[in-house]
PDB file of C-alpha atoms in Angstrom:
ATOM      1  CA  UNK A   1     -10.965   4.056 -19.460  1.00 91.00           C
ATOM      2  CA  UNK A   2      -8.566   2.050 -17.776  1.00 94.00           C
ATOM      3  CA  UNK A   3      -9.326  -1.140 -20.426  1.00 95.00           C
ATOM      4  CA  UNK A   4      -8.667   1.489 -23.218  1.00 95.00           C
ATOM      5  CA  UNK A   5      -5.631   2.349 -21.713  1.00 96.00           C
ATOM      6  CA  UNK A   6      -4.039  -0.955 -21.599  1.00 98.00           C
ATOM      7  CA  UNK A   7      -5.207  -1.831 -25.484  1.00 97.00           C
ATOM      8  CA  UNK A   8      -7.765  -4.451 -23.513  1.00 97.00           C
ATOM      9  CA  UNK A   9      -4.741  -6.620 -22.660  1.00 98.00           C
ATOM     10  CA  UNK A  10      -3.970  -7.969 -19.730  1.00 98.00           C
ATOM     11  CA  UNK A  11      -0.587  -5.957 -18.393  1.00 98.00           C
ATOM     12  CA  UNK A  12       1.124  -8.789 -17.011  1.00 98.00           C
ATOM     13  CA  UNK A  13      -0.405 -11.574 -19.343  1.00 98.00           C
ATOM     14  CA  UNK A  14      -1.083  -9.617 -22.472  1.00 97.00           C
ATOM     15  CA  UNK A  15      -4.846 -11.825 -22.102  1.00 97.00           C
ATOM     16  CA  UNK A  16      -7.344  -9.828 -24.410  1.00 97.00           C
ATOM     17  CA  UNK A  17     -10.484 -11.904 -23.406  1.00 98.00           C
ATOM     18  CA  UNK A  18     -12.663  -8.792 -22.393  1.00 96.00           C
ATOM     19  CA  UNK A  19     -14.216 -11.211 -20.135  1.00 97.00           C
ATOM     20  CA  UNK A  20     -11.188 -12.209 -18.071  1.00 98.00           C
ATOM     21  CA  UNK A  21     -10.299  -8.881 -17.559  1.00 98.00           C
ATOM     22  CA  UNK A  22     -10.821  -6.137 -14.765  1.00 96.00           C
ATOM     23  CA  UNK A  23      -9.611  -2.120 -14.543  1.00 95.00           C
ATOM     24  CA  UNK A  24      -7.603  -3.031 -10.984  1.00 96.00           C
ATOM     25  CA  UNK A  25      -7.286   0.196  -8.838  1.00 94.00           C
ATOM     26  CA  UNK A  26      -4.452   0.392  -6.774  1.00 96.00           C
ATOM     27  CA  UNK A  27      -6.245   2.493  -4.159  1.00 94.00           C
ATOM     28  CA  UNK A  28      -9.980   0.716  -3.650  1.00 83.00           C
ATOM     29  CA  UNK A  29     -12.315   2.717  -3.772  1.00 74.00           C
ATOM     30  CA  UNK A  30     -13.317   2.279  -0.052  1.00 74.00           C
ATOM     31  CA  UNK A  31     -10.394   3.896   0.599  1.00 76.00           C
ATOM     32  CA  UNK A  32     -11.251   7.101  -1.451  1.00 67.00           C
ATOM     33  CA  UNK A  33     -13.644   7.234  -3.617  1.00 63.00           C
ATOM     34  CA  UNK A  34     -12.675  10.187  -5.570  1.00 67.00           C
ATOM     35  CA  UNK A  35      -9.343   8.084  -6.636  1.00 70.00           C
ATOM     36  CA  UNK A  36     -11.562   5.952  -8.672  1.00 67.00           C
ATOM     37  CA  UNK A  37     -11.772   8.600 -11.605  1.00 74.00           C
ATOM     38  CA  UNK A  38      -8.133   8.591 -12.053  1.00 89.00           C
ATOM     39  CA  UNK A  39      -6.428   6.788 -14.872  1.00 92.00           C
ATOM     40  CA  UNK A  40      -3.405   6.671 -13.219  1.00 95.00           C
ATOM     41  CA  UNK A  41      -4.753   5.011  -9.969  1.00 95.00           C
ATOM     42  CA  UNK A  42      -5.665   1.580 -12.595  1.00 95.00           C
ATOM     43  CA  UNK A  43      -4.004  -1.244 -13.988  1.00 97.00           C
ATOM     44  CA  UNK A  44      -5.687  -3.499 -16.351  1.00 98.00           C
ATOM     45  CA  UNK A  45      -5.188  -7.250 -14.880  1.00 98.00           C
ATOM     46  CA  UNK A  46      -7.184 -10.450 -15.655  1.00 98.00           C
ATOM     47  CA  UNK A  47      -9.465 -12.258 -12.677  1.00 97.00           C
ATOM     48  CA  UNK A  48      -6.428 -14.259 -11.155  1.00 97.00           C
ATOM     49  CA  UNK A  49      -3.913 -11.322 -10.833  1.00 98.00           C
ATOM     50  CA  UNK A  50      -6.661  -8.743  -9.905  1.00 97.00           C
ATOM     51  CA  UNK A  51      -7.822 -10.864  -7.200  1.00 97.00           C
ATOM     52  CA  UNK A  52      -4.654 -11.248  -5.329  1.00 97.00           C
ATOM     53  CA  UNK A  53      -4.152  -7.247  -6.035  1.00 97.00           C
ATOM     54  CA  UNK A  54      -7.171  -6.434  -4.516  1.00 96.00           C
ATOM     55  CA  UNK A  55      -6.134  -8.750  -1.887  1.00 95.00           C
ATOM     56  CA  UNK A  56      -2.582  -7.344  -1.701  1.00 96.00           C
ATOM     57  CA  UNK A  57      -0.818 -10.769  -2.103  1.00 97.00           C
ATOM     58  CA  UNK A  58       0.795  -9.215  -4.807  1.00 97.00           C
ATOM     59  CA  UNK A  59       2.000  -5.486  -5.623  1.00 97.00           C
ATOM     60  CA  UNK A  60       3.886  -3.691  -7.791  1.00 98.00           C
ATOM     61  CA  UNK A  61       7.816  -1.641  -7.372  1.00 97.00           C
ATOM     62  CA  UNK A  62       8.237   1.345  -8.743  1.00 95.00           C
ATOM     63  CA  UNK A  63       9.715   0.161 -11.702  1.00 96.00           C
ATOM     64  CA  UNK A  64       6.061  -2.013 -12.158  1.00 97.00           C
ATOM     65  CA  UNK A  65       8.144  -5.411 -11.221  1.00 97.00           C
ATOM     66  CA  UNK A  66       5.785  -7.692  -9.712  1.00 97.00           C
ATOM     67  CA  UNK A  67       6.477  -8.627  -5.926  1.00 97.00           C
ATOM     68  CA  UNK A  68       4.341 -11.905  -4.310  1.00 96.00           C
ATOM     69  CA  UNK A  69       3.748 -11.751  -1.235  1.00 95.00           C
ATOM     70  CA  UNK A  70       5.966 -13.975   1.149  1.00 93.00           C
ATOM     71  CA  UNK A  71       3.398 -15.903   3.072  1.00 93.00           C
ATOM     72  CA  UNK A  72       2.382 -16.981  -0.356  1.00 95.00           C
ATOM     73  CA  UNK A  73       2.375 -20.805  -1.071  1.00 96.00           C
ATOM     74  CA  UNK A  74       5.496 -21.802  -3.461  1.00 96.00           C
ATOM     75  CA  UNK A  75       2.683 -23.358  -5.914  1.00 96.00           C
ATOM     76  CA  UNK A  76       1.007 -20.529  -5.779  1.00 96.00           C
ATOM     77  CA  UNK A  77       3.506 -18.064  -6.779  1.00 96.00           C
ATOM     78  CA  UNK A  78       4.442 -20.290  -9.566  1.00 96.00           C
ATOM     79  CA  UNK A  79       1.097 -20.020 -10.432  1.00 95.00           C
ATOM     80  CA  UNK A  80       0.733 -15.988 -10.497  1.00 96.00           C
ATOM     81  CA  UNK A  81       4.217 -16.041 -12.465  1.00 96.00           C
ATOM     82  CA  UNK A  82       3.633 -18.619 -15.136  1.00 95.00           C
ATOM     83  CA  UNK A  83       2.948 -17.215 -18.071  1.00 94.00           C
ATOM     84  CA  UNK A  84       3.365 -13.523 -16.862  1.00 96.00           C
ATOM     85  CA  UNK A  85       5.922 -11.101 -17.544  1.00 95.00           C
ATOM     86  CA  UNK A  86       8.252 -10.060 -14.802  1.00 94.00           C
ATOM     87  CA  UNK A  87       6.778  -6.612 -15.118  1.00 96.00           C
ATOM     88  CA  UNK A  88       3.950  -4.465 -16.114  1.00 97.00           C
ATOM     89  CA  UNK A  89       3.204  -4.069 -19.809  1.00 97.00           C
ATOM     90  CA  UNK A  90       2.850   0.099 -20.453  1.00 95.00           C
ATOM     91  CA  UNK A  91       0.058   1.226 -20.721  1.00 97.00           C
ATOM     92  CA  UNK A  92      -1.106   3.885 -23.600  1.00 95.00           C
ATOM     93  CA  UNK A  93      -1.092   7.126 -21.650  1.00 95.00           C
ATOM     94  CA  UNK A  94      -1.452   6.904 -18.064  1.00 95.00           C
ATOM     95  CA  UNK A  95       1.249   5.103 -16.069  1.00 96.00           C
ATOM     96  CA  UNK A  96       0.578   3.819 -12.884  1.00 97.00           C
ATOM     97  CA  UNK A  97       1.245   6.550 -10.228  1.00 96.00           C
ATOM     98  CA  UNK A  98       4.146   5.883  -7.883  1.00 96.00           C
ATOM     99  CA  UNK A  99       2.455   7.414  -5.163  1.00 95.00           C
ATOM    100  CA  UNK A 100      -0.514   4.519  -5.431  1.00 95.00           C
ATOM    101  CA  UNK A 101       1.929   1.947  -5.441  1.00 97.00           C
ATOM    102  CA  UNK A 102       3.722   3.030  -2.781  1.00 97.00           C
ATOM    103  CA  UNK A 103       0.385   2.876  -0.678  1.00 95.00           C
ATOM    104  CA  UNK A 104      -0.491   0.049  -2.364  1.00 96.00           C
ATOM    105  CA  UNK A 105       2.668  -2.012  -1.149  1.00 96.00           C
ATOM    106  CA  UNK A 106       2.077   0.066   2.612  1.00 95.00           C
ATOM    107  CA  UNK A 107      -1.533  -2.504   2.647  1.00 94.00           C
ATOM    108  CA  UNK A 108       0.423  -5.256   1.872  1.00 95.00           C
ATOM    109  CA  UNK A 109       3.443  -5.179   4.617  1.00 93.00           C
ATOM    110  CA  UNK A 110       0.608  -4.054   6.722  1.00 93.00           C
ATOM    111  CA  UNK A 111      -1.467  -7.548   5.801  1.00 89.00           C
ATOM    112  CA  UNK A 112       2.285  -9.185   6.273  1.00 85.00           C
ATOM    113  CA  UNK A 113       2.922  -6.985   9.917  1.00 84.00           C
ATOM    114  CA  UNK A 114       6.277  -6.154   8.168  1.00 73.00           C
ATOM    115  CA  UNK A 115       7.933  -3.328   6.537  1.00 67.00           C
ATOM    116  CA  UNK A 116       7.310  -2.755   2.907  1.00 63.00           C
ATOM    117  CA  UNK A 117       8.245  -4.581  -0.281  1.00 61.00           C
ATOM    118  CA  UNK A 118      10.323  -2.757  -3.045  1.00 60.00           C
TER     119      UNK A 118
END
């Protein structure tokens, strides 16, 4: 559902290789499973950007700006922004929820031990 949502593109690279691309949720299922249904609680991201998602070395505002983490290496943020947009591409239907970002940047100060981004 999420993949439908975002035409099967990448949101931050526009990528459309099916196989490079993952339905990100903003809050993991471990957290709560029952978020996992929700359309609004996914963004479609390829491996690189889902990875440091999931790993909260990046996030989104609520405006769906991208914000790196700053214990991130300079080369690596390069990295994460070349060839992405500054923000997320819409989606469809189903925006991201704010609420989910909100938490979502809450796990990442918390990995940093300091108040959240954006």
């Amino acid at each position: 559902m999420i993949l439908n949502n975002y035409r099967s593109r990448c949101a931050l690279t526009g990528i459309d290789d099916a196989r490079l691309l993952t339905a990100s949720h903003i809050v993991g299922w471990q957290e709560d499973k029952a978020q996992r249904f929700y359309p609004e609680n996914g963004i479609c991201l390829n491996a690189l950007h889902d990875r440091a998602f999931d790993r909260h070395l990046i996030s989104f505002d609520d405006d769906y700006r991208m914000l790196i983490a700053d214990d991130m290496p300079d080369e690596a943020k390069h990295k994460l922004t070349a060839g992405a947009s500054e923000s997320l591409q819409p989606p469809e239907r189903f925006l991201p929820d704010p609420a989910y970002l909100q938490h979502h940047r809450q796990r990442m100060a918390e990995r940093q031990n300091r108040p959240p981004l954006g």
